[in-house]
Amino acid sequence: MKAFASRAAALWRRPAIRYGLPFLASAGIFALALTWRPAIAPIPVPPPASFPQAQVARGAVLARLGDCAVCHTVEGGRPLAGSRPLATPFGTLYSDNLTPDPDTGIGHWSAAAFRRAMKDGVSRDGSHLYPALPYEHFTHVTDDDLDALYAYLMTRRPVREAAPSNRLIPPLGFRPLLAGWKMLFLRKGPVATDPGRSAEWNRGAYLVEGLGHCGGCHTPRNLAGGENRSRAYAGGLAEGWRAPPLDRTNPAARAWTPDALYTYLRTGISPDHSAAGGPMGPVVESLSSVPEADVRAIATYIASRMAGRESPVRSRPTPDDPARAAGLFPQGATLFAGACAGCHGQGAPMLGQGRPALGLATNLRDEDPTSAIQAILLGLEPPVAGRGPKMPPFADSLTDAQIAAVLGYARSRYTDRPAWPNLDRAVARARKESAQQ
């Protein structure tokens, strides 16, 4: 014991230890102080009648524009009751209950607490929220719109539903770390108005950059999970699908116009482009019932971001070279004839009914094959009232090698793009990711 005390005393006499430890302790306390946020006092659950009906109706539209129910409703569960698993590279998060239930939802939240969560990513109790709630974008929404959204949520039927515990890679479950993430990636402030643009364009910019949080899927992310702002709208990943670029690098065979985008966002299909699949389906479903002017504003803004891209002109025909493709992918040609040609082959009765030809499909032209793979694995469902193209899933009937062969054949036959490299591995990876969603 005396020897231990003697060694400890000797260590303490060293300047690096004597002055360094108190400095590190002070720095640690200071860092924790920076992450601390006070709790906001709970309020009695406000009666639904206390909110003006006009405000609630406006909030209902904003909720659809923000796709709130998409992430906050578990499959087969009650709307907005949360508990939906959200897979991330860092583990699985579960969405919160947004109904006014006093124990498991936001029933005791004030409007101020709700605004803080949306703008600062801080819960009513002062804990930091994970950016699966896209407060990177919601921070740009006006207080009036957030108050209307709050009014809508607080007038929903309460549902008692506690979300499961998150399953994250250690030490990411330590929420104070999120304060550092926000210092790096959270940029507050309103969406700047461009006086040189129309009111419709500026409305679209506000919706896309704010509640619509389109960049959350269509912008690549860095290793820390923040959006790479220097490559805004250059394409990203969403629930195992590829969100294509919404900038000048968009791979569509024909340039997107505001009218084409409006039709696509409203119905899930553009005859000159493609059909909505994967996570885009619920987005279309939400946008199908909001005011037309808002969807047109979104389309106008996004079309302007893609303007000026280098792409084939509208009058240029899309390729169709079955002989060349069969020479490169003979197995793919056989599989395509048996499984795909009935709907996609030349003269198929389903073509020419508002459905885009394969040569126009963005997924088939993209430099990343992920969404084309997922469309074959999982199929496509019409997002709006059963209207639009439907494609059955082939995950159980085709192997990874067969899917790679079919896609290699289709890309070679219907596009002028180079073959995807390592397609077998890409199919195996996409199948694994879709199984985890």
CSV table of C-alpha atoms in Angstrom, one decimal:
chain,number,residue,atom,x,y,z
A,1,MET,CA,0.0,0.0,0.0
A,2,LYS,CA,2.8,2.4,0.9
A,3,ALA,CA,4.5,1.6,-2.4
A,4,PHE,CA,1.3,2.4,-4.3
A,5,ALA,CA,1.0,5.7,-2.4
A,6,SER,CA,4.6,6.5,-3.2
A,7,ARG,CA,4.2,5.9,-6.9
A,8,ALA,CA,0.9,7.9,-6.9
A,9,ALA,CA,2.7,10.8,-5.2
A,10,ALA,CA,5.5,10.6,-7.7
A,11,LEU,CA,3.1,10.7,-10.7
A,12,TRP,CA,1.3,13.7,-9.2
A,13,ARG,CA,4.5,15.6,-9.0
A,14,ARG,CA,4.9,15.4,-12.7
A,15,PRO,CA,3.6,18.7,-14.3
A,16,ALA,CA,1.8,16.9,-17.1
A,17,ILE,CA,-0.3,15.0,-14.6
A,18,ARG,CA,-0.7,17.8,-12.0
A,19,TYR,CA,-1.9,20.3,-14.5
A,20,GLY,CA,-3.2,18.1,-17.2
A,21,LEU,CA,-5.8,16.1,-15.2
A,22,PRO,CA,-7.6,19.1,-13.8
A,23,PHE,CA,-7.6,20.7,-17.3
A,24,LEU,CA,-9.1,17.5,-18.9
A,25,ALA,CA,-11.7,17.3,-16.1
A,26,SER,CA,-12.6,20.9,-16.6
A,27,ALA,CA,-12.8,20.5,-20.3
A,28,GLY,CA,-15.1,17.4,-19.9
A,29,ILE,CA,-17.4,19.3,-17.6
A,30,PHE,CA,-17.5,22.3,-20.0
A,31,ALA,CA,-18.3,19.9,-22.9
A,32,LEU,CA,-21.1,18.3,-21.0
A,33,ALA,CA,-22.4,21.8,-20.1
A,34,LEU,CA,-22.5,22.6,-23.8
A,35,THR,CA,-24.7,19.6,-24.5
A,36,TRP,CA,-27.2,20.3,-21.7
A,37,ARG,CA,-30.6,21.5,-22.6
A,38,PRO,CA,-33.3,22.3,-20.1
A,39,ALA,CA,-36.6,20.5,-19.9
A,40,ILE,CA,-39.7,22.4,-20.9
A,41,ALA,CA,-42.5,22.0,-18.4
A,42,PRO,CA,-45.4,19.7,-19.3
A,43,ILE,CA,-48.8,21.1,-19.9
A,44,PRO,CA,-52.2,19.7,-19.4
A,45,VAL,CA,-53.4,17.9,-22.5
A,46,PRO,CA,-55.2,20.6,-24.5
A,47,PRO,CA,-58.7,19.8,-25.7
A,48,PRO,CA,-59.0,19.5,-29.5
A,49,ALA,CA,-61.6,22.2,-29.5
A,50,SER,CA,-59.0,24.7,-28.3
A,51,PHE,CA,-57.4,24.7,-31.8
A,52,PRO,CA,-59.0,26.7,-34.6
A,53,GLN,CA,-60.4,24.5,-37.3
A,54,ALA,CA,-58.6,26.5,-40.0
A,55,GLN,CA,-55.3,26.0,-38.3
A,56,VAL,CA,-55.9,22.2,-37.9
A,57,ALA,CA,-56.9,21.9,-41.6
A,58,ARG,CA,-53.7,23.8,-42.6
A,59,GLY,CA,-51.7,21.5,-40.4
A,60,ALA,CA,-53.2,18.4,-42.0
A,61,VAL,CA,-51.9,19.6,-45.4
A,62,LEU,CA,-48.5,20.3,-43.9
A,63,ALA,CA,-48.3,16.9,-42.4
A,64,ARG,CA,-48.9,15.3,-45.8
A,65,LEU,CA,-46.3,17.6,-47.3
A,66,GLY,CA,-43.8,16.4,-44.6
A,67,ASP,CA,-44.8,12.7,-44.9
A,68,CYS,CA,-45.1,12.6,-41.1
A,69,ALA,CA,-47.2,9.4,-41.2
A,70,VAL,CA,-44.8,7.6,-43.4
A,71,CYS,CA,-42.1,7.4,-40.7
A,72,HIS,CA,-44.3,7.5,-37.7
A,73,THR,CA,-46.6,4.6,-38.5
A,74,VAL,CA,-45.5,1.0,-38.1
A,75,GLU,CA,-46.8,-1.4,-40.7
A,76,GLY,CA,-50.3,-2.4,-39.6
A,77,GLY,CA,-50.3,0.1,-36.8
A,78,ARG,CA,-52.3,3.2,-35.9
A,79,PRO,CA,-51.4,6.3,-37.8
A,80,LEU,CA,-48.7,8.5,-36.2
A,81,ALA,CA,-48.3,6.2,-33.2
A,82,GLY,CA,-44.7,5.6,-34.0
A,83,SER,CA,-42.5,2.5,-33.4
A,84,ARG,CA,-41.6,2.1,-37.0
A,85,PRO,CA,-38.0,0.7,-37.3
A,86,LEU,CA,-35.7,3.0,-39.2
A,87,ALA,CA,-32.6,1.2,-40.4
A,88,THR,CA,-29.4,3.4,-40.5
A,89,PRO,CA,-25.7,2.6,-41.0
A,90,PHE,CA,-25.4,3.1,-37.2
A,91,GLY,CA,-28.1,0.7,-36.1
A,92,THR,CA,-31.9,0.8,-35.8
A,93,LEU,CA,-33.9,3.7,-34.5
A,94,TYR,CA,-37.7,3.6,-33.7
A,95,SER,CA,-39.9,6.5,-34.5
A,96,ASP,CA,-41.7,8.3,-31.7
A,97,ASN,CA,-45.4,8.5,-31.0
A,98,LEU,CA,-46.8,11.8,-32.4
A,99,THR,CA,-50.4,11.3,-31.1
A,100,PRO,CA,-51.5,13.4,-28.0
A,101,ASP,CA,-51.3,10.4,-25.7
A,102,PRO,CA,-50.2,11.8,-22.3
A,103,ASP,CA,-47.9,8.9,-21.4
A,104,THR,CA,-46.3,7.7,-24.7
A,105,GLY,CA,-47.0,10.5,-27.1
A,106,ILE,CA,-46.8,14.3,-27.1
A,107,GLY,CA,-49.9,15.1,-25.1
A,108,HIS,CA,-48.0,17.1,-22.5
A,109,TRP,CA,-45.9,19.0,-25.0
A,110,SER,CA,-46.5,22.7,-25.5
A,111,ALA,CA,-46.2,24.3,-28.9
A,112,ALA,CA,-42.8,25.7,-27.7
A,113,ALA,CA,-41.6,22.2,-27.0
A,114,PHE,CA,-42.7,21.0,-30.4
A,115,ARG,CA,-41.0,23.9,-32.2
A,116,ARG,CA,-37.8,23.2,-30.3
A,117,ALA,CA,-37.8,19.6,-31.3
A,118,MET,CA,-38.4,20.4,-35.0
A,119,LYS,CA,-35.9,23.3,-35.2
A,120,ASP,CA,-33.2,22.2,-32.7
A,121,GLY,CA,-33.6,18.5,-32.4
A,122,VAL,CA,-34.2,18.6,-28.6
A,123,SER,CA,-37.0,16.7,-26.9
A,124,ARG,CA,-39.4,18.2,-24.3
A,125,ASP,CA,-37.3,16.6,-21.5
A,126,GLY,CA,-34.1,18.2,-22.8
A,127,SER,CA,-32.6,15.1,-24.5
A,128,HIS,CA,-31.1,15.4,-27.9
A,129,LEU,CA,-33.0,13.7,-30.8
A,130,TYR,CA,-31.4,11.7,-33.5
A,131,PRO,CA,-31.4,13.2,-37.0
A,132,ALA,CA,-33.6,10.4,-38.3
A,133,LEU,CA,-36.0,13.2,-37.5
A,134,PRO,CA,-34.8,15.5,-40.3
A,135,TYR,CA,-34.5,18.6,-38.3
A,136,GLU,CA,-31.7,19.6,-40.7
A,137,HIS,CA,-34.6,20.6,-42.9
A,138,PHE,CA,-37.4,21.2,-40.4
A,139,THR,CA,-35.3,23.9,-38.8
A,140,HIS,CA,-36.1,26.1,-41.9
A,141,VAL,CA,-39.9,25.9,-41.4
A,142,THR,CA,-41.7,29.0,-40.1
A,143,ASP,CA,-43.1,29.0,-36.6
A,144,ASP,CA,-46.6,29.6,-38.0
A,145,ASP,CA,-46.4,26.4,-40.0
A,146,LEU,CA,-45.0,24.5,-37.1
A,147,ASP,CA,-47.8,25.7,-34.9
A,148,ALA,CA,-50.4,24.5,-37.5
A,149,LEU,CA,-48.7,21.1,-37.7
A,150,TYR,CA,-48.8,21.0,-33.9
A,151,ALA,CA,-52.5,21.8,-33.9
A,152,TYR,CA,-53.2,19.0,-36.3
A,153,LEU,CA,-51.2,16.4,-34.3
A,154,MET,CA,-52.8,17.4,-31.0
A,155,THR,CA,-56.3,16.9,-32.4
A,156,ARG,CA,-55.6,13.3,-33.5
A,157,ARG,CA,-57.0,10.4,-31.6
A,158,PRO,CA,-54.5,9.5,-28.7
A,159,VAL,CA,-52.8,6.1,-29.1
A,160,ARG,CA,-51.0,4.5,-26.2
A,161,GLU,CA,-47.9,3.1,-27.9
A,162,ALA,CA,-44.4,3.2,-26.5
A,163,ALA,CA,-41.6,2.8,-29.0
A,164,PRO,CA,-39.0,0.0,-28.5
A,165,SER,CA,-35.5,1.0,-27.4
A,166,ASN,CA,-33.2,2.0,-30.1
A,167,ARG,CA,-30.5,-0.5,-31.1
A,168,LEU,CA,-27.4,1.5,-32.0
A,169,ILE,CA,-23.6,0.8,-32.2
A,170,PRO,CA,-22.0,1.8,-28.9
A,171,PRO,CA,-21.4,4.6,-27.9
A,172,LEU,CA,-24.0,6.2,-30.2
A,173,GLY,CA,-26.7,5.6,-27.7
A,174,PHE,CA,-25.1,8.4,-25.6
A,175,ARG,CA,-27.3,11.2,-26.7
A,176,PRO,CA,-25.1,14.1,-25.6
A,177,LEU,CA,-22.8,13.2,-28.5
A,178,LEU,CA,-25.6,14.5,-30.8
A,179,ALA,CA,-24.8,18.1,-29.7
A,180,GLY,CA,-21.4,17.8,-31.4
A,181,TRP,CA,-23.2,16.4,-34.5
A,182,LYS,CA,-25.4,19.4,-34.6
A,183,MET,CA,-22.5,21.8,-34.3
A,184,LEU,CA,-21.1,20.3,-37.5
A,185,PHE,CA,-24.2,19.8,-39.6
A,186,LEU,CA,-27.3,21.7,-38.3
A,187,ARG,CA,-27.7,25.0,-40.1
A,188,LYS,CA,-30.6,27.1,-38.8
A,189,GLY,CA,-32.4,29.9,-40.4
A,190,PRO,CA,-35.2,30.5,-43.0
A,191,VAL,CA,-35.0,29.4,-46.6
A,192,ALA,CA,-33.7,32.5,-48.5
A,193,THR,CA,-36.1,34.1,-50.9
A,194,ASP,CA,-34.7,34.7,-54.4
A,195,PRO,CA,-36.2,38.0,-55.7
A,196,GLY,CA,-35.2,37.0,-59.2
A,197,ARG,CA,-37.5,34.0,-59.2
A,198,SER,CA,-41.3,33.6,-59.2
A,199,ALA,CA,-43.4,33.2,-56.2
A,200,GLU,CA,-44.1,29.7,-57.3
A,201,TRP,CA,-40.4,28.8,-57.4
A,202,ASN,CA,-39.8,30.4,-54.0
A,203,ARG,CA,-42.8,28.5,-52.5
A,204,GLY,CA,-41.3,25.3,-54.0
A,205,ALA,CA,-37.9,26.0,-52.5
A,206,TYR,CA,-39.4,26.5,-49.1
A,207,LEU,CA,-41.4,23.2,-49.3
A,208,VAL,CA,-38.5,21.2,-50.7
A,209,GLU,CA,-35.8,22.5,-48.4
A,210,GLY,CA,-38.1,22.5,-45.4
A,211,LEU,CA,-41.0,20.2,-44.6
A,212,GLY,CA,-40.5,18.1,-47.8
A,213,HIS,CA,-36.9,17.4,-46.8
A,214,CYS,CA,-36.2,16.0,-50.2
A,215,GLY,CA,-32.4,16.4,-49.7
A,216,GLY,CA,-32.7,13.9,-46.8
A,217,CYS,CA,-32.9,11.1,-49.4
A,218,HIS,CA,-31.6,12.7,-52.6
A,219,THR,CA,-28.3,14.1,-51.2
A,220,PRO,CA,-25.3,11.8,-50.4
A,221,ARG,CA,-24.2,11.6,-46.8
A,222,ASN,CA,-20.8,11.7,-45.2
A,223,LEU,CA,-19.3,9.1,-42.8
A,224,ALA,CA,-21.0,10.9,-39.8
A,225,GLY,CA,-24.4,10.7,-41.4
A,226,GLY,CA,-24.6,14.4,-42.3
A,227,GLU,CA,-25.7,15.6,-45.7
A,228,ASN,CA,-22.8,16.5,-48.1
A,229,ARG,CA,-24.0,20.0,-48.9
A,230,SER,CA,-21.3,20.5,-51.5
A,231,ARG,CA,-23.1,17.7,-53.5
A,232,ALA,CA,-26.7,18.7,-52.7
A,233,TYR,CA,-29.2,16.6,-54.6
A,234,ALA,CA,-26.5,14.5,-56.3
A,235,GLY,CA,-28.3,11.3,-55.3
A,236,GLY,CA,-28.5,9.2,-52.1
A,237,LEU,CA,-29.9,6.1,-50.5
A,238,ALA,CA,-33.3,5.6,-48.8
A,239,GLU,CA,-34.5,2.4,-47.2
A,240,GLY,CA,-32.3,0.2,-49.4
A,241,TRP,CA,-33.3,2.1,-52.6
A,242,ARG,CA,-31.3,4.6,-54.7
A,243,ALA,CA,-32.7,8.1,-54.6
A,244,PRO,CA,-31.6,9.5,-58.0
A,245,PRO,CA,-29.9,12.8,-58.5
A,246,LEU,CA,-32.1,15.8,-58.7
A,247,ASP,CA,-29.4,18.0,-60.2
A,248,ARG,CA,-27.8,18.3,-63.7
A,249,THR,CA,-26.6,14.7,-63.4
A,250,ASN,CA,-30.1,13.2,-63.4
A,251,PRO,CA,-29.9,10.2,-65.7
A,252,ALA,CA,-33.4,10.4,-67.3
A,253,ALA,CA,-33.5,9.8,-71.0
A,254,ARG,CA,-35.7,12.9,-71.5
A,255,ALA,CA,-35.3,16.1,-69.6
A,256,TRP,CA,-37.8,16.6,-66.7
A,257,THR,CA,-40.2,19.5,-67.2
A,258,PRO,CA,-42.3,21.1,-64.4
A,259,ASP,CA,-45.4,19.5,-66.0
A,260,ALA,CA,-43.8,16.0,-66.1
A,261,LEU,CA,-42.7,16.3,-62.5
A,262,TYR,CA,-46.1,17.5,-61.4
A,263,THR,CA,-47.7,14.5,-63.0
A,264,TYR,CA,-45.2,12.1,-61.5
A,265,LEU,CA,-45.4,13.6,-58.0
A,266,ARG,CA,-49.2,13.6,-58.2
A,267,THR,CA,-49.8,10.1,-59.7
A,268,GLY,CA,-46.6,8.2,-59.3
A,269,ILE,CA,-46.0,7.8,-63.1
A,270,SER,CA,-44.6,9.9,-65.9
A,271,PRO,CA,-45.1,8.3,-69.4
A,272,ASP,CA,-41.8,9.9,-70.6
A,273,HIS,CA,-39.8,8.9,-67.5
A,274,SER,CA,-40.6,6.2,-65.0
A,275,ALA,CA,-42.9,5.0,-62.2
A,276,ALA,CA,-42.5,5.5,-58.5
A,277,GLY,CA,-41.2,2.6,-56.5
A,278,GLY,CA,-39.9,1.9,-53.0
A,279,PRO,CA,-39.9,4.9,-50.6
A,280,MET,CA,-41.1,7.2,-53.3
A,281,GLY,CA,-44.5,5.5,-53.4
A,282,PRO,CA,-45.7,6.8,-50.0
A,283,VAL,CA,-44.4,10.3,-50.9
A,284,VAL,CA,-46.6,10.3,-54.0
A,285,GLU,CA,-49.5,9.0,-52.0
A,286,SER,CA,-49.2,12.0,-49.6
A,287,LEU,CA,-48.8,14.5,-52.4
A,288,SER,CA,-51.8,13.2,-54.3
A,289,SER,CA,-54.1,14.8,-51.8
A,290,VAL,CA,-52.4,18.2,-51.1
A,291,PRO,CA,-53.3,21.4,-52.9
A,292,GLU,CA,-52.3,21.4,-56.6
A,293,ALA,CA,-50.5,24.7,-56.2
A,294,ASP,CA,-48.1,23.2,-53.7
A,295,VAL,CA,-47.2,20.2,-55.9
A,296,ARG,CA,-46.7,22.5,-58.9
A,297,ALA,CA,-44.4,24.7,-56.8
A,298,ILE,CA,-42.3,21.7,-55.8
A,299,ALA,CA,-42.1,20.5,-59.4
A,300,THR,CA,-41.1,24.0,-60.6
A,301,TYR,CA,-38.2,24.2,-58.0
A,302,ILE,CA,-36.9,20.7,-58.6
A,303,ALA,CA,-37.1,21.1,-62.4
A,304,SER,CA,-35.0,24.2,-62.1
A,305,ARG,CA,-32.3,22.3,-60.2
A,306,MET,CA,-32.1,19.7,-63.0
A,307,ALA,CA,-32.1,22.4,-65.8
A,308,GLY,CA,-29.2,22.6,-68.1
A,309,ARG,CA,-28.0,19.0,-67.6
A,310,GLU,CA,-26.3,17.3,-70.5
A,311,SER,CA,-28.8,14.7,-71.6
A,312,PRO,CA,-30.4,13.3,-74.8
A,313,VAL,CA,-32.9,15.7,-76.4
A,314,ARG,CA,-36.6,14.8,-76.3
A,315,SER,CA,-36.7,13.9,-80.0
A,316,ARG,CA,-33.9,11.3,-79.7
A,317,PRO,CA,-35.3,7.8,-79.8
A,318,THR,CA,-34.3,5.4,-77.1
A,319,PRO,CA,-32.2,2.3,-78.1
A,320,ASP,CA,-33.7,-1.2,-78.5
A,321,ASP,CA,-31.0,-3.7,-79.7
A,322,PRO,CA,-32.1,-7.2,-78.6
A,323,ALA,CA,-29.5,-9.0,-80.8
A,324,ARG,CA,-26.6,-7.1,-79.3
A,325,ALA,CA,-27.9,-7.6,-75.7
A,326,ALA,CA,-28.5,-11.3,-76.2
A,327,GLY,CA,-24.9,-11.7,-77.5
A,328,LEU,CA,-23.7,-10.1,-74.3
A,329,PHE,CA,-26.2,-11.7,-71.9
A,330,PRO,CA,-27.6,-14.9,-73.4
A,331,GLN,CA,-29.1,-16.1,-70.1
A,332,GLY,CA,-30.6,-12.7,-69.5
A,333,ALA,CA,-32.2,-12.8,-72.9
A,334,THR,CA,-33.9,-16.2,-72.1
A,335,LEU,CA,-35.0,-15.0,-68.7
A,336,PHE,CA,-36.3,-11.7,-70.0
A,337,ALA,CA,-38.4,-13.5,-72.7
A,338,GLY,CA,-40.0,-15.8,-70.1
A,339,ALA,CA,-40.5,-13.4,-67.2
A,340,CYS,CA,-40.5,-9.8,-68.5
A,341,ALA,CA,-41.4,-9.6,-72.2
A,342,GLY,CA,-45.1,-10.1,-71.5
A,343,CYS,CA,-45.2,-6.6,-70.1
A,344,HIS,CA,-42.0,-4.9,-71.3
A,345,GLY,CA,-41.3,-6.6,-74.7
A,346,GLN,CA,-42.0,-5.0,-78.0
A,347,GLY,CA,-45.7,-5.0,-78.7
A,348,ALA,CA,-46.7,-5.8,-75.1
A,349,PRO,CA,-50.3,-4.8,-74.6
A,350,MET,CA,-49.5,-2.9,-71.4
A,351,LEU,CA,-47.2,-0.5,-73.2
A,352,GLY,CA,-48.8,2.6,-74.7
A,353,GLN,CA,-51.3,3.0,-71.8
A,354,GLY,CA,-49.4,5.8,-70.0
A,355,ARG,CA,-46.7,3.4,-68.9
A,356,PRO,CA,-43.1,4.3,-69.7
A,357,ALA,CA,-41.0,2.0,-71.9
A,358,LEU,CA,-37.9,0.4,-70.3
A,359,GLY,CA,-35.7,2.7,-72.4
A,360,LEU,CA,-37.1,5.6,-70.5
A,361,ALA,CA,-36.8,4.1,-67.0
A,362,THR,CA,-34.5,6.2,-64.8
A,363,ASN,CA,-33.5,3.2,-62.7
A,364,LEU,CA,-32.2,1.4,-65.7
A,365,ARG,CA,-30.1,4.4,-66.8
A,366,ASP,CA,-28.7,5.3,-63.4
A,367,GLU,CA,-25.0,4.7,-62.7
A,368,ASP,CA,-26.1,2.9,-59.5
A,369,PRO,CA,-28.2,-0.3,-60.1
A,370,THR,CA,-29.7,-0.4,-56.6
A,371,SER,CA,-33.2,0.7,-57.4
A,372,ALA,CA,-33.4,-1.4,-60.6
A,373,ILE,CA,-32.4,-4.4,-58.5
A,374,GLN,CA,-35.0,-3.6,-55.8
A,375,ALA,CA,-37.7,-3.2,-58.3
A,376,ILE,CA,-37.2,-6.8,-59.5
A,377,LEU,CA,-36.7,-8.1,-55.9
A,378,LEU,CA,-39.7,-6.3,-54.3
A,379,GLY,CA,-41.9,-5.4,-57.3
A,380,LEU,CA,-43.9,-2.2,-57.7
A,381,GLU,CA,-47.3,-1.2,-56.3
A,382,PRO,CA,-49.4,1.7,-57.6
A,383,PRO,CA,-49.0,4.4,-55.0
A,384,VAL,CA,-52.4,6.1,-55.6
A,385,ALA,CA,-55.7,4.2,-55.3
A,386,GLY,CA,-54.4,1.2,-57.3
A,387,ARG,CA,-53.9,3.4,-60.4
A,388,GLY,CA,-50.7,2.9,-62.4
A,389,PRO,CA,-48.3,0.0,-63.2
A,390,LYS,CA,-48.0,-3.0,-61.0
A,391,MET,CA,-45.0,-5.4,-61.0
A,392,PRO,CA,-44.8,-8.6,-59.1
A,393,PRO,CA,-41.8,-9.3,-56.9
A,394,PHE,CA,-39.2,-11.9,-58.1
A,395,ALA,CA,-37.1,-12.2,-54.9
A,396,ASP,CA,-38.4,-15.8,-54.3
A,397,SER,CA,-38.3,-16.9,-58.0
A,398,LEU,CA,-35.0,-15.6,-59.3
A,399,THR,CA,-31.5,-16.0,-57.9
A,400,ASP,CA,-29.0,-13.2,-57.6
A,401,ALA,CA,-27.2,-14.4,-60.7
A,402,GLN,CA,-30.4,-14.6,-62.7
A,403,ILE,CA,-31.4,-11.0,-61.6
A,404,ALA,CA,-28.0,-9.8,-62.6
A,405,ALA,CA,-28.3,-11.5,-66.0
A,406,VAL,CA,-31.8,-9.9,-66.6
A,407,LEU,CA,-30.7,-6.5,-65.6
A,408,GLY,CA,-27.5,-6.7,-67.6
A,409,TYR,CA,-29.5,-7.7,-70.7
A,410,ALA,CA,-32.1,-4.9,-70.2
A,411,ARG,CA,-29.5,-2.2,-69.7
A,412,SER,CA,-27.6,-3.3,-72.8
A,413,ARG,CA,-30.8,-3.6,-74.9
A,414,TYR,CA,-32.6,-0.5,-73.9
A,415,THR,CA,-29.9,2.1,-73.0
A,416,ASP,CA,-26.7,3.5,-74.3
A,417,ARG,CA,-25.1,3.3,-70.9
A,418,PRO,CA,-22.1,1.1,-70.0
A,419,ALA,CA,-22.6,-2.2,-68.3
A,420,TRP,CA,-22.9,-2.1,-64.5
A,421,PRO,CA,-19.7,-3.6,-62.9
A,422,ASN,CA,-19.9,-6.4,-60.2
A,423,LEU,CA,-23.6,-6.7,-60.7
A,424,ASP,CA,-23.8,-10.1,-58.9
A,425,ARG,CA,-22.4,-8.5,-55.8
A,426,ALA,CA,-24.7,-5.5,-56.0
A,427,VAL,CA,-27.8,-7.8,-56.2
A,428,ALA,CA,-26.6,-9.8,-53.2
A,429,ARG,CA,-26.1,-6.6,-51.2
A,430,ALA,CA,-29.5,-5.2,-52.2
A,431,ARG,CA,-31.2,-8.4,-51.3
A,432,LYS,CA,-29.6,-8.3,-47.8
A,433,GLU,CA,-30.5,-4.6,-47.3
A,434,SER,CA,-34.1,-5.1,-48.4
A,435,ALA,CA,-34.4,-8.0,-45.9
A,436,GLN,CA,-33.3,-5.7,-43.1
A,437,GLN,CA,-35.9,-3.0,-43.8
